[in-house]
PDB file of C-alpha atoms and ligand atoms in Angstrom:
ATOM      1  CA  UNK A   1       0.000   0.000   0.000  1.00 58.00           C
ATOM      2  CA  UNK A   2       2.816   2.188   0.787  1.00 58.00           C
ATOM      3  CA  UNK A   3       4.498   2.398  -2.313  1.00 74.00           C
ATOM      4  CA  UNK A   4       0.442   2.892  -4.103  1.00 72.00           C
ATOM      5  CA  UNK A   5      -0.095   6.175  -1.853  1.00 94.00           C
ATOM      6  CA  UNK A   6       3.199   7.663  -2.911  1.00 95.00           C
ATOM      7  CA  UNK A   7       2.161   7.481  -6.738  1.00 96.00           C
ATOM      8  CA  UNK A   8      -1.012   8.779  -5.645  1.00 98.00           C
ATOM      9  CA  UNK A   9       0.847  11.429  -4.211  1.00 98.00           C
ATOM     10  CA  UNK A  10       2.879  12.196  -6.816  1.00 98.00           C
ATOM     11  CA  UNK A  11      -0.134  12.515  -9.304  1.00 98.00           C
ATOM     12  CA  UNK A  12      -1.459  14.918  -6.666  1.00 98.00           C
ATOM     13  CA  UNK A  13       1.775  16.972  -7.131  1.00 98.00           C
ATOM     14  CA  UNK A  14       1.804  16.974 -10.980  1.00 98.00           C
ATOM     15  CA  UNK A  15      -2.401  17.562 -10.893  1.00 98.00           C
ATOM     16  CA  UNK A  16      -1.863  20.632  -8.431  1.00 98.00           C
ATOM     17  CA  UNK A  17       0.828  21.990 -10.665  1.00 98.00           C
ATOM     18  CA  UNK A  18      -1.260  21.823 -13.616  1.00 98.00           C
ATOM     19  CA  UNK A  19      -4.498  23.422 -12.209  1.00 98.00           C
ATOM     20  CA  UNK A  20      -1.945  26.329 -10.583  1.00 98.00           C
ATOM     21  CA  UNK A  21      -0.764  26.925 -14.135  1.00 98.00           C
ATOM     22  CA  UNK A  22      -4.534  27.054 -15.636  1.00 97.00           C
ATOM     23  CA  UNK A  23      -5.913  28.954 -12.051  1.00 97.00           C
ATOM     24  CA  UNK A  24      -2.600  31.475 -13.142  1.00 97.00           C
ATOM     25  CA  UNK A  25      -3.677  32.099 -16.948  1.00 96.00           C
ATOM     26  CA  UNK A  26      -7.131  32.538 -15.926  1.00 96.00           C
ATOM     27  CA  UNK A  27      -5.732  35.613 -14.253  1.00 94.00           C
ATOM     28  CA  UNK A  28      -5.056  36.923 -17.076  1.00 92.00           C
ATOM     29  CA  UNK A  29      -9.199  37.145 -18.174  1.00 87.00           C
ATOM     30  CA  UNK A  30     -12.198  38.540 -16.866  1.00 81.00           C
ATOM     31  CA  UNK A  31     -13.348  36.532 -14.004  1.00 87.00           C
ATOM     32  CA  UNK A  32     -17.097  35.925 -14.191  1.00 89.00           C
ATOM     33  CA  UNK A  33     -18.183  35.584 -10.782  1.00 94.00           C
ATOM     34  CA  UNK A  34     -21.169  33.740  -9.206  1.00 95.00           C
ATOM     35  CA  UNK A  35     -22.368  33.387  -5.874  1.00 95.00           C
ATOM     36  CA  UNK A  36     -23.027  29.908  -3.367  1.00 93.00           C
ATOM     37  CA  UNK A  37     -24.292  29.736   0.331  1.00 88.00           C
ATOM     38  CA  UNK A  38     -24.010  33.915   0.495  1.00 90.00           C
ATOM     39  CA  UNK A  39     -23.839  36.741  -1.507  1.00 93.00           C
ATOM     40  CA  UNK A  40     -19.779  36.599  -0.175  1.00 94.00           C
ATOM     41  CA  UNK A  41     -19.219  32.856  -0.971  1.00 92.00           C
ATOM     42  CA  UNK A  42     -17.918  33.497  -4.465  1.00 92.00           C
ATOM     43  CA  UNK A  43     -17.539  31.211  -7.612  1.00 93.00           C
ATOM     44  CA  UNK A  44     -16.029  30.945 -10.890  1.00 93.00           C
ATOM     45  CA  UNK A  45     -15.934  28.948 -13.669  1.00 94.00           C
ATOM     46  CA  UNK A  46     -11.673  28.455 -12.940  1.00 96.00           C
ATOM     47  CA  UNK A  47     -13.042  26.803  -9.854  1.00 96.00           C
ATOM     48  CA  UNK A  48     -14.982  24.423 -11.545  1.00 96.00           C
ATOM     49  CA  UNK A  49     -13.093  23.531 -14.378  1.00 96.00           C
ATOM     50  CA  UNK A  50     -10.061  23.292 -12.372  1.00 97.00           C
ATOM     51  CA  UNK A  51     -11.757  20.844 -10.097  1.00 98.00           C
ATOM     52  CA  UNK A  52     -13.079  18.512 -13.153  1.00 98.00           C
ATOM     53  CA  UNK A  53      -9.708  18.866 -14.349  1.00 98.00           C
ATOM     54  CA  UNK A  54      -7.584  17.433 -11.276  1.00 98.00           C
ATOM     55  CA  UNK A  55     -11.110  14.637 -10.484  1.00 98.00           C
ATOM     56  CA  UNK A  56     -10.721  13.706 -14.590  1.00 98.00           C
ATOM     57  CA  UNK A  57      -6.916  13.082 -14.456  1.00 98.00           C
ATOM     58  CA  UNK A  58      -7.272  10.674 -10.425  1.00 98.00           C
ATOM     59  CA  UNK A  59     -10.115   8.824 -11.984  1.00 98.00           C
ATOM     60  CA  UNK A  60      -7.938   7.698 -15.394  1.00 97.00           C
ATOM     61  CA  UNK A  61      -5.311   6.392 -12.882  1.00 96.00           C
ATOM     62  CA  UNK A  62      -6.999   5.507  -9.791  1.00 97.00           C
ATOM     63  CA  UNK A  63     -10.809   3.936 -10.834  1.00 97.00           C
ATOM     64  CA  UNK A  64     -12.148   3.250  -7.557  1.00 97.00           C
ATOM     65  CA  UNK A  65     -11.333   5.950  -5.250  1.00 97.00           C
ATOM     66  CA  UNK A  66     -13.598   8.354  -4.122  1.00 98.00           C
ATOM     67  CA  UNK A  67     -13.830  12.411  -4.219  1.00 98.00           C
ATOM     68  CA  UNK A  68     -15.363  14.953  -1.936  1.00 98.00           C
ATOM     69  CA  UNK A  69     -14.942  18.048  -3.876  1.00 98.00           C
ATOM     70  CA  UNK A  70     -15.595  21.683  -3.138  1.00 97.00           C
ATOM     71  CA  UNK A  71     -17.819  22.274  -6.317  1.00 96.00           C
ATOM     72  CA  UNK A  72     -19.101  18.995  -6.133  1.00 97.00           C
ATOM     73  CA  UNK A  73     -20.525  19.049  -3.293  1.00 97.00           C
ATOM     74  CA  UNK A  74     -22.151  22.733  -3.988  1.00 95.00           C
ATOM     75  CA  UNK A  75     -23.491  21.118  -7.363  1.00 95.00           C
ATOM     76  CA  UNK A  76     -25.171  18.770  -4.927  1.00 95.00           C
ATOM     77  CA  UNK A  77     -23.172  15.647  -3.896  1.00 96.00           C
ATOM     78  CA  UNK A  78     -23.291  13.887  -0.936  1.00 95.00           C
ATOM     79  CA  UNK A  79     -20.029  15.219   1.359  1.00 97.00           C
ATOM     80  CA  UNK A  80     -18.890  11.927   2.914  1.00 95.00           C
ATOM     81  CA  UNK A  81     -16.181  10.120   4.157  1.00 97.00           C
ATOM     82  CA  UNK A  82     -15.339   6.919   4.391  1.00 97.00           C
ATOM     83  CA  UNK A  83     -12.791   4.312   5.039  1.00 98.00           C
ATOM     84  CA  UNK A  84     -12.554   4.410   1.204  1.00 98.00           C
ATOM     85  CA  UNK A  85      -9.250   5.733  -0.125  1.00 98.00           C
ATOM     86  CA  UNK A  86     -11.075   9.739  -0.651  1.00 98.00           C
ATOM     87  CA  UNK A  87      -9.298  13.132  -2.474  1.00 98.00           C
ATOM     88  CA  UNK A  88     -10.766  16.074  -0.753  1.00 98.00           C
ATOM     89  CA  UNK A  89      -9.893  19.032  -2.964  1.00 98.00           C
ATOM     90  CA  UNK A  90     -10.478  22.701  -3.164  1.00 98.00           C
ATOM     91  CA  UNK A  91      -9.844  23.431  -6.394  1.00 98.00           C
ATOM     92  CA  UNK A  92      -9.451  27.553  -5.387  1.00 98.00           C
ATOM     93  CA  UNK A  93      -8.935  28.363  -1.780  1.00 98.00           C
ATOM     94  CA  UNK A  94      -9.130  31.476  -2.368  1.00 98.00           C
ATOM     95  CA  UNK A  95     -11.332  32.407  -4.729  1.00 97.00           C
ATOM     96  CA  UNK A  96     -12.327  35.755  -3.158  1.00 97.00           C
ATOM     97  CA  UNK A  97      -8.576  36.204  -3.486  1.00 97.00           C
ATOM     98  CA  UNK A  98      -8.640  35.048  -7.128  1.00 97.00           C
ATOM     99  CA  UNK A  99     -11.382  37.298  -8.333  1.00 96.00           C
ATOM    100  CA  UNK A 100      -9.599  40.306  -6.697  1.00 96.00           C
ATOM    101  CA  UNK A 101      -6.428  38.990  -7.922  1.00 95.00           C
ATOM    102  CA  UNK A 102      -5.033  39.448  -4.141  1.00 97.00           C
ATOM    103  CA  UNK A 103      -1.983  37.248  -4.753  1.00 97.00           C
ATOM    104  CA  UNK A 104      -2.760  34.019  -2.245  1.00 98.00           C
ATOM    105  CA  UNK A 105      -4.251  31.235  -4.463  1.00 98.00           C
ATOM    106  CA  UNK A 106      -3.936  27.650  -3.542  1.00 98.00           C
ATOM    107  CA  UNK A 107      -4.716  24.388  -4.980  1.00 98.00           C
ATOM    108  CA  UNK A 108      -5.463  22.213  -2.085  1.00 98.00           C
ATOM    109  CA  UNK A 109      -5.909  18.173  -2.280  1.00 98.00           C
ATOM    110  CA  UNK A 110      -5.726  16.029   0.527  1.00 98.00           C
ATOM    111  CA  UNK A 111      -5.730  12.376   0.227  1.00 98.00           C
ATOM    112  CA  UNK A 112      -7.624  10.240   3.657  1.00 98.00           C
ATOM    113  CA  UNK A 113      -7.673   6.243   3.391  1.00 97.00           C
ATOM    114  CA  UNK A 114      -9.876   4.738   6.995  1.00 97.00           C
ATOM    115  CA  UNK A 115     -10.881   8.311   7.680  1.00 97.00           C
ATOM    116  CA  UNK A 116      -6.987   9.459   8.248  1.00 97.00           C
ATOM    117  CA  UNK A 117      -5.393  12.015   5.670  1.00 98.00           C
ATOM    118  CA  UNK A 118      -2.502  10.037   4.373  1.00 98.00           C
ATOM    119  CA  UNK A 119      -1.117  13.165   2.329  1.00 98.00           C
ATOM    120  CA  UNK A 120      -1.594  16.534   1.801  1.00 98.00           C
ATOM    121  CA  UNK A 121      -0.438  18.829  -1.376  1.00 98.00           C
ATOM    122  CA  UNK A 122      -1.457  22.732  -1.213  1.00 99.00           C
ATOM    123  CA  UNK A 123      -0.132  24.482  -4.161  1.00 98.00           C
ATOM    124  CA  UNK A 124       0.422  28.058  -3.697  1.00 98.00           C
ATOM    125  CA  UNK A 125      -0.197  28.535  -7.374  1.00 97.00           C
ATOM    126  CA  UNK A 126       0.725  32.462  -7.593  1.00 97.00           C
ATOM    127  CA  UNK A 127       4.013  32.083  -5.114  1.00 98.00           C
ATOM    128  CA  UNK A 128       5.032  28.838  -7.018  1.00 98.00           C
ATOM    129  CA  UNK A 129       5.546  27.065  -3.708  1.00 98.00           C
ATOM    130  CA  UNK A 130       4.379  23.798  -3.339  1.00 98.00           C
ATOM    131  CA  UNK A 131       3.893  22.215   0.175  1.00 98.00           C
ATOM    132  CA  UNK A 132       3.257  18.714   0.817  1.00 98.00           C
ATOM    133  CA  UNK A 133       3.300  16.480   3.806  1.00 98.00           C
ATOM    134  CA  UNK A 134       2.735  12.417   3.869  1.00 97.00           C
ATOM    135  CA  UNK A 135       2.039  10.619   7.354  1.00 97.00           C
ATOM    136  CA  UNK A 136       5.025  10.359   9.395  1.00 96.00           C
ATOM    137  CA  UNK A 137       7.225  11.557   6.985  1.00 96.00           C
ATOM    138  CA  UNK A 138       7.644  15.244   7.486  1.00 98.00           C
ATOM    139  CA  UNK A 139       6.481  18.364   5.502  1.00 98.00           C
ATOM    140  CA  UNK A 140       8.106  20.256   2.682  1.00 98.00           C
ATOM    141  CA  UNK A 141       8.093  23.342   0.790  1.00 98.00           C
ATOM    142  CA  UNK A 142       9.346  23.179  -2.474  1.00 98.00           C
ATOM    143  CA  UNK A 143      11.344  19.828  -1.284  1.00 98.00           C
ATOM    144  CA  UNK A 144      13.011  21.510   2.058  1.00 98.00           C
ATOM    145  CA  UNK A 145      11.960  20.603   5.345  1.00 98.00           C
ATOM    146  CA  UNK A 146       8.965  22.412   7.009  1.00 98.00           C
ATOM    147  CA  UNK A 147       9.531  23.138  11.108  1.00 98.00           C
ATOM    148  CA  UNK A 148       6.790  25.013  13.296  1.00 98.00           C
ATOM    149  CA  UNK A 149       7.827  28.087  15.362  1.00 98.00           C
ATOM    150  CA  UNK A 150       9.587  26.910  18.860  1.00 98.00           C
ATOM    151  CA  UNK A 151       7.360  30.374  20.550  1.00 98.00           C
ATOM    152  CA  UNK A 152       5.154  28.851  23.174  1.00 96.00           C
ATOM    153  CA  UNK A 153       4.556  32.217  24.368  1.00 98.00           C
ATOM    154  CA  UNK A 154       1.161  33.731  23.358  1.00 98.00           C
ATOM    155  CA  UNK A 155       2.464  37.019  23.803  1.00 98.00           C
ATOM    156  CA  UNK A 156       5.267  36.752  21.428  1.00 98.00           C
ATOM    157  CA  UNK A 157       2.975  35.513  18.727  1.00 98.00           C
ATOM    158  CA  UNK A 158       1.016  36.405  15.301  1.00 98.00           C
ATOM    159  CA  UNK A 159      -2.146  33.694  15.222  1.00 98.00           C
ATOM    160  CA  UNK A 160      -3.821  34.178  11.576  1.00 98.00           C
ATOM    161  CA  UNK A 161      -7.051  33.804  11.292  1.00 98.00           C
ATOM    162  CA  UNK A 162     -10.280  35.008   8.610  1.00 98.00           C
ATOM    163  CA  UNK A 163     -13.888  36.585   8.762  1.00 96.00           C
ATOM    164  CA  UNK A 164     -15.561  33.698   6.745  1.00 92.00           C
ATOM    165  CA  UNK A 165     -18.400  33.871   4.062  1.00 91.00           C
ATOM    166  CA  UNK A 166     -21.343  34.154   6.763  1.00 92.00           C
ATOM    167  CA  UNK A 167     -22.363  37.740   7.153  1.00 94.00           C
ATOM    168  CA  UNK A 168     -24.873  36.578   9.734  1.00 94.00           C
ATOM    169  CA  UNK A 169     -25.567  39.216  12.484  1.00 96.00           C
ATOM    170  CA  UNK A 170     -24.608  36.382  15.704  1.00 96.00           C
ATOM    171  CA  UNK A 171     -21.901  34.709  13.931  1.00 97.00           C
ATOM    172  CA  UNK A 172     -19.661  38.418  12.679  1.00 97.00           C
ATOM    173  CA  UNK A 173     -20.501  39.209  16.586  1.00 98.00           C
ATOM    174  CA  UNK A 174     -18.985  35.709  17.541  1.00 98.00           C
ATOM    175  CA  UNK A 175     -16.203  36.226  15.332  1.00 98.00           C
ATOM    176  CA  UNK A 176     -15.384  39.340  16.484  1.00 98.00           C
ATOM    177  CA  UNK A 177     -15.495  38.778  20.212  1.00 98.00           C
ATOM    178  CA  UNK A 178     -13.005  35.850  19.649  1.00 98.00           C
ATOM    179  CA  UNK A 179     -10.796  38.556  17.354  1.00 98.00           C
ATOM    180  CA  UNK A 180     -11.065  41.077  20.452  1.00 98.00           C
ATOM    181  CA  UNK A 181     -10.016  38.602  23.032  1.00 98.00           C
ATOM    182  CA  UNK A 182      -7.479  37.347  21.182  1.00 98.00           C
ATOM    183  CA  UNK A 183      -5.607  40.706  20.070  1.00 98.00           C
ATOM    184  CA  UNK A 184      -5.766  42.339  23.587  1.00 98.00           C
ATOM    185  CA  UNK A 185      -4.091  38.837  25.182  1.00 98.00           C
ATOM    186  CA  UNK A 186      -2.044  40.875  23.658  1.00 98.00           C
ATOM    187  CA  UNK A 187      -0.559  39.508  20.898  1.00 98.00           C
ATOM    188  CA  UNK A 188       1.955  40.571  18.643  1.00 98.00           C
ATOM    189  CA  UNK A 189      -0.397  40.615  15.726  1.00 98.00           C
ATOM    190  CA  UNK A 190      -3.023  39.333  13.571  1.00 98.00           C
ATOM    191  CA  UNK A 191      -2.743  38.123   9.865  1.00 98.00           C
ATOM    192  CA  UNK A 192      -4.676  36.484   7.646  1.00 98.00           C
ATOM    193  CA  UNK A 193      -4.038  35.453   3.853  1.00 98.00           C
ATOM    194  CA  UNK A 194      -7.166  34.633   2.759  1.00 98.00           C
ATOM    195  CA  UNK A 195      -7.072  30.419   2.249  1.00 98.00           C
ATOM    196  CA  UNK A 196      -6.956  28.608   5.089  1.00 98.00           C
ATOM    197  CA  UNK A 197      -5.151  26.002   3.056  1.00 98.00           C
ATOM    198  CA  UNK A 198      -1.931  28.909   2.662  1.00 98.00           C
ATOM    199  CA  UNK A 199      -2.953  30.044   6.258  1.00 98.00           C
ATOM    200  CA  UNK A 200      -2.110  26.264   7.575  1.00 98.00           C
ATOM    201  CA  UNK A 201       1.406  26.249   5.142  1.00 99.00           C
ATOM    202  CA  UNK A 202       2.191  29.260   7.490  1.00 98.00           C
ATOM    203  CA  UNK A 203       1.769  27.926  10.939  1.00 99.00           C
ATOM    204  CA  UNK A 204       3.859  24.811   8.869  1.00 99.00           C
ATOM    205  CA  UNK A 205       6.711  27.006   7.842  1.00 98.00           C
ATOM    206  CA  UNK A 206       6.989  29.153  11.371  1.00 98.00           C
ATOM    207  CA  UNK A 207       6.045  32.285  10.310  1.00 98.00           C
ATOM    208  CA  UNK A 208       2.834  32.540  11.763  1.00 98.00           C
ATOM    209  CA  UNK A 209       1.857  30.775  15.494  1.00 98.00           C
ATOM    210  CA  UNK A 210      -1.439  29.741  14.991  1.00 98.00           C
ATOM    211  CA  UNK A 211      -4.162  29.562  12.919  1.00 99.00           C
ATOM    212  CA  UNK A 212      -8.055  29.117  13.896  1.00 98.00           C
ATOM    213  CA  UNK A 213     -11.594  29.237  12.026  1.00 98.00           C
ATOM    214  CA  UNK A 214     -14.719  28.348  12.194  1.00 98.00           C
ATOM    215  CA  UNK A 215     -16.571  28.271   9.247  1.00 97.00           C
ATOM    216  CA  UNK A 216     -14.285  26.569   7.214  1.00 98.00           C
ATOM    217  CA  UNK A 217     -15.182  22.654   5.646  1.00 98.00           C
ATOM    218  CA  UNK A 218     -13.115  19.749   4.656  1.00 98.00           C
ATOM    219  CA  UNK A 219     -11.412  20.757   1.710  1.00 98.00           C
ATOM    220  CA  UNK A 220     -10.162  24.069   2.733  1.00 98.00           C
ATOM    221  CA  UNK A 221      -8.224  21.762   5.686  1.00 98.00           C
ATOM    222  CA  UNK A 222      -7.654  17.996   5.107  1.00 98.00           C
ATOM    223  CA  UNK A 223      -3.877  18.760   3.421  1.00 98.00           C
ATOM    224  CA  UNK A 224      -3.133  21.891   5.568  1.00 98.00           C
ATOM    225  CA  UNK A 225      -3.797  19.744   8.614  1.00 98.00           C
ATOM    226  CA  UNK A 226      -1.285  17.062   7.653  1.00 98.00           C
ATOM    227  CA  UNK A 227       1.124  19.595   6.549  1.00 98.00           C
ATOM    228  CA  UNK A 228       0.757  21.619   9.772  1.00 99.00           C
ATOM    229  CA  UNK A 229       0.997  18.158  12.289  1.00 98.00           C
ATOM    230  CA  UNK A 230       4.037  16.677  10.103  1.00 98.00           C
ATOM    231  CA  UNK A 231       5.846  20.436  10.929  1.00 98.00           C
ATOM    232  CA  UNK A 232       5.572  19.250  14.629  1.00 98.00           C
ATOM    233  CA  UNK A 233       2.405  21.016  14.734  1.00 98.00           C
ATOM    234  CA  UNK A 234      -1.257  20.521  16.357  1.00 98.00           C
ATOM    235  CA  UNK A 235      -4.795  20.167  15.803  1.00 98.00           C
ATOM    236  CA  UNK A 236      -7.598  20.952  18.339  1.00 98.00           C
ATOM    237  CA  UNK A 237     -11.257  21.427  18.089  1.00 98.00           C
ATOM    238  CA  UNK A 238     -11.847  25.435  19.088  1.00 98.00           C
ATOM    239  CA  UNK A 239     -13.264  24.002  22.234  1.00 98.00           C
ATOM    240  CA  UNK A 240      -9.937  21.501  22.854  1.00 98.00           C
ATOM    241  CA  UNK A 241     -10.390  18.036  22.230  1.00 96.00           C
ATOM    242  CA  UNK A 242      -9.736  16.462  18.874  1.00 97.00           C
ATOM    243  CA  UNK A 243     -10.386  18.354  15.831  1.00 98.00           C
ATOM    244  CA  UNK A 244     -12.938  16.717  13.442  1.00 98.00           C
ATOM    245  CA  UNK A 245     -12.554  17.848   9.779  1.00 98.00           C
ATOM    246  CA  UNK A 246     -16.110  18.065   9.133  1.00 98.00           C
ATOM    247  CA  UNK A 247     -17.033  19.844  12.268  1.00 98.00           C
ATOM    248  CA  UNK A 248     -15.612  23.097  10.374  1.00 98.00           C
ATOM    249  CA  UNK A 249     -13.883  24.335  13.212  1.00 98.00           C
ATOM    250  CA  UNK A 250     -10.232  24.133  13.506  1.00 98.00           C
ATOM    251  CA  UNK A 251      -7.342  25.393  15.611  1.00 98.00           C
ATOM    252  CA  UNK A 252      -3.807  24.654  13.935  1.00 98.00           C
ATOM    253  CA  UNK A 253      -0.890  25.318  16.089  1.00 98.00           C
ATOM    254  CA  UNK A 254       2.688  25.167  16.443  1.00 98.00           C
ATOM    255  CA  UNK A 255       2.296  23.519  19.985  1.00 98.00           C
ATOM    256  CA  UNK A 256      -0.332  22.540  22.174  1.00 98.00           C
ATOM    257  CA  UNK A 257       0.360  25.270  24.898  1.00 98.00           C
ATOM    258  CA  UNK A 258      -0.249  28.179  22.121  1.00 98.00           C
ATOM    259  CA  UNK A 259      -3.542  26.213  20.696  1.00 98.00           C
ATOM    260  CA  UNK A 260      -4.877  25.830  24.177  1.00 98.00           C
ATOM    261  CA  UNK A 261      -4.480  30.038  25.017  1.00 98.00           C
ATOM    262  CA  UNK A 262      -6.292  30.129  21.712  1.00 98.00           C
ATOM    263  CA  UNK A 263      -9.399  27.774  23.106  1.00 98.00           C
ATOM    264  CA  UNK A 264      -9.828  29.874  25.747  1.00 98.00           C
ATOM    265  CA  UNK A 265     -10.445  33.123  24.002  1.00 98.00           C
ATOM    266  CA  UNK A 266     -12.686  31.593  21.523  1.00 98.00           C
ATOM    267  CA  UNK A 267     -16.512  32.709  21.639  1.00 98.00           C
ATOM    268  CA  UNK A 268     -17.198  29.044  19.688  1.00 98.00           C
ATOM    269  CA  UNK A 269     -20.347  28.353  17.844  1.00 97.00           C
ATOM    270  CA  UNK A 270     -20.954  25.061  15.390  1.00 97.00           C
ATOM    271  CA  UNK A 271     -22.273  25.723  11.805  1.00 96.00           C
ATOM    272  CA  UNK A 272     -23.348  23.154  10.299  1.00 96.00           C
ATOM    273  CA  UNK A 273     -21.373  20.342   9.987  1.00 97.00           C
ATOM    274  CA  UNK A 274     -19.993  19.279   6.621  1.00 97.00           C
ATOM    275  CA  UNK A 275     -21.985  16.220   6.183  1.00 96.00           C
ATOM    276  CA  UNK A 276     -24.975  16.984   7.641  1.00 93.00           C
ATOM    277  CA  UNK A 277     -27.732  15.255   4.936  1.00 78.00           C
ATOM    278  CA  UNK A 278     -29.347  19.044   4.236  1.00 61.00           C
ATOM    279  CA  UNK A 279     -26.696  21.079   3.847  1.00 45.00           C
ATOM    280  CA  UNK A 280     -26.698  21.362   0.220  1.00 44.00           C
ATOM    281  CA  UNK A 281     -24.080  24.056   0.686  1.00 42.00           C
TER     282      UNK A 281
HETATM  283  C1  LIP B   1     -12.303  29.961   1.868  1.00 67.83           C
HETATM  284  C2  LIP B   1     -11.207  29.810   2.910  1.00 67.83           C
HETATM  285  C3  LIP B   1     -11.124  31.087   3.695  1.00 67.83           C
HETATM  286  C4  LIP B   1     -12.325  31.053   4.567  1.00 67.83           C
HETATM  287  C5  LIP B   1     -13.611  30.979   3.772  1.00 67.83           C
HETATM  288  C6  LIP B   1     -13.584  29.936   2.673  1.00 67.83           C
HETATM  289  P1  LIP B   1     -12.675  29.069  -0.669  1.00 67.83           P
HETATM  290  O1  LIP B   1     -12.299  28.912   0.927  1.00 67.83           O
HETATM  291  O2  LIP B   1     -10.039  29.337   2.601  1.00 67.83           O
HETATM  292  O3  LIP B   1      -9.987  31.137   4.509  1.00 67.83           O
HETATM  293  O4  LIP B   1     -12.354  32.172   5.403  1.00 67.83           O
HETATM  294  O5  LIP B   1     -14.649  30.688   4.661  1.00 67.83           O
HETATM  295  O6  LIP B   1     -13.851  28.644   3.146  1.00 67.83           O
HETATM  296  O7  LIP B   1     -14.158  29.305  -0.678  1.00 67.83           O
HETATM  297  O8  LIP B   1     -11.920  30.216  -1.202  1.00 67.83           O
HETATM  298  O9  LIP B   1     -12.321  27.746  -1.205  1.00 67.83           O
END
């Protein structure tokens, strides 16, 4: 099996490099833009070509696995996962990114065989860096070595984090109180890059402390999570606990202490959950 999820991961890396290069010409158009679960959950036709494109080229070489995809699931598939060797792939994190042209734009495909992500591949298709991570094997930028940040002290920290495509009165409130909390801790500083995939490759490479969201589903963090835990990092729930990848709530940090001064400033709520049978996205 071992040797079968490494060419699965290396048709990952040659899939993600080819949507980056069609997600980077389609810069070069007019965007048309469409609208899904809000009028700020934003759509294009890149993201849904680019998706066909990378399901098209796993299905050729790998017949029987299975997909949950971001614009498949908005077109109306089920979203769920199984022991079944799975891709879970956002074909644009970062689309609101994409149709401004703000430069973070990843390609994000995470592979999960028994329900455990067994590799991860975020593209960062405008940077031309390309992280991966496979299970108990490390992470990697552009083939060197990916380490978390050694800080363990809140207060000497940058935590990234984003707003989300709900513009529900409750859940900005939510969002904010959690923001307030967590910036008068204090911290050094807040960023946030726009794809939580990108937003995960930072807490991988050090850069950034922490990242948390709620909000977010599956495909936005089944690679980032691998790549962030294989840089030494963890994954908690925004309450503690485990973090369940369809709960769509996620704290990624570069140690356990930092995560859990995170938990506590968190005003958490629970959207709902990925696979839920109405969500329909
Ligand atoms: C987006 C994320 C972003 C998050 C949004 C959304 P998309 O993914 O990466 O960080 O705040 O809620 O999920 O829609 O660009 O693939």
């Amino acid at each position: 099996m071992a040797d079968l999820w490494q060419n699965a991961m290396d048709h990952a890396v040659a899939a993600a490099r080819r949507a980056g290069e069609v997600v980077r010409e389609a810069l070069q158009d007019d965007r048309k833009v469409m609208t899904k679960s809000s009028s700020v959950d934003l759509v294009t036709q890149t993201d849904q070509k680019v998706e066909q494109l990378i399901i098209q080229s796993v299905k050729e070489k790998f017949p029987t696995h299975r997909f949950i995809g971001e614009e498949s699931v908005a077109a109306g598939e089920a979203c769920v996962l199984t022991d079944e060797p799975t891709w879970i792939i956002d074909p644009i994190d970062g689309t609101t990114n994409f149709v401004h042209a703000f430069p973070f734009v990843a390609v994000s495909v995470g592979f999960s065989v028994n329900k455990q992500v067994e590799f991860g591949v975020v593209y960062s298709c405008l940077e031309d860096k390309m992280f991966t991570a496979r299970r108990g094997r490390g992470a990697f930028c552009n083939g060197e070595p990916l380490q978390v940040s050694q800080q363990e002290d809140i207060r000497q920290s940058i935590i990234a984090t984003e707003f989300g495509s709900s513009r529900d009165t409750e859940t900005v409130d939510r969002i904010f109180t959690s923001l307030r909390n967590i910036v008068s801790i204090p911290i050094h500083g807040v960023r946030g890059a726009g794809t939580a995939a990108i937003n995960m490759c930072m807490v991988a490479s050090g850069c950034v402390e922490a990242y948390y969201e709620i909000g977010i589903h599956i495909w936005d963090v089944a690679a980032g999570s691998l790549i962030v835990s294989e840089a030494g990092g963890v994954l908690m729930d925004v309450e503690g606990g485990a973090v369940d990848l369809m709960s769509r709530r996620i704290v990624a940090a570069n140690s356990r202490t930092i995560a859990e001064s995170i938990v506590k400033e968190i005003d958490s709520f629970s959207p709902a959950r990925d696979d839920a049978p109405t969500l329909g996205q």
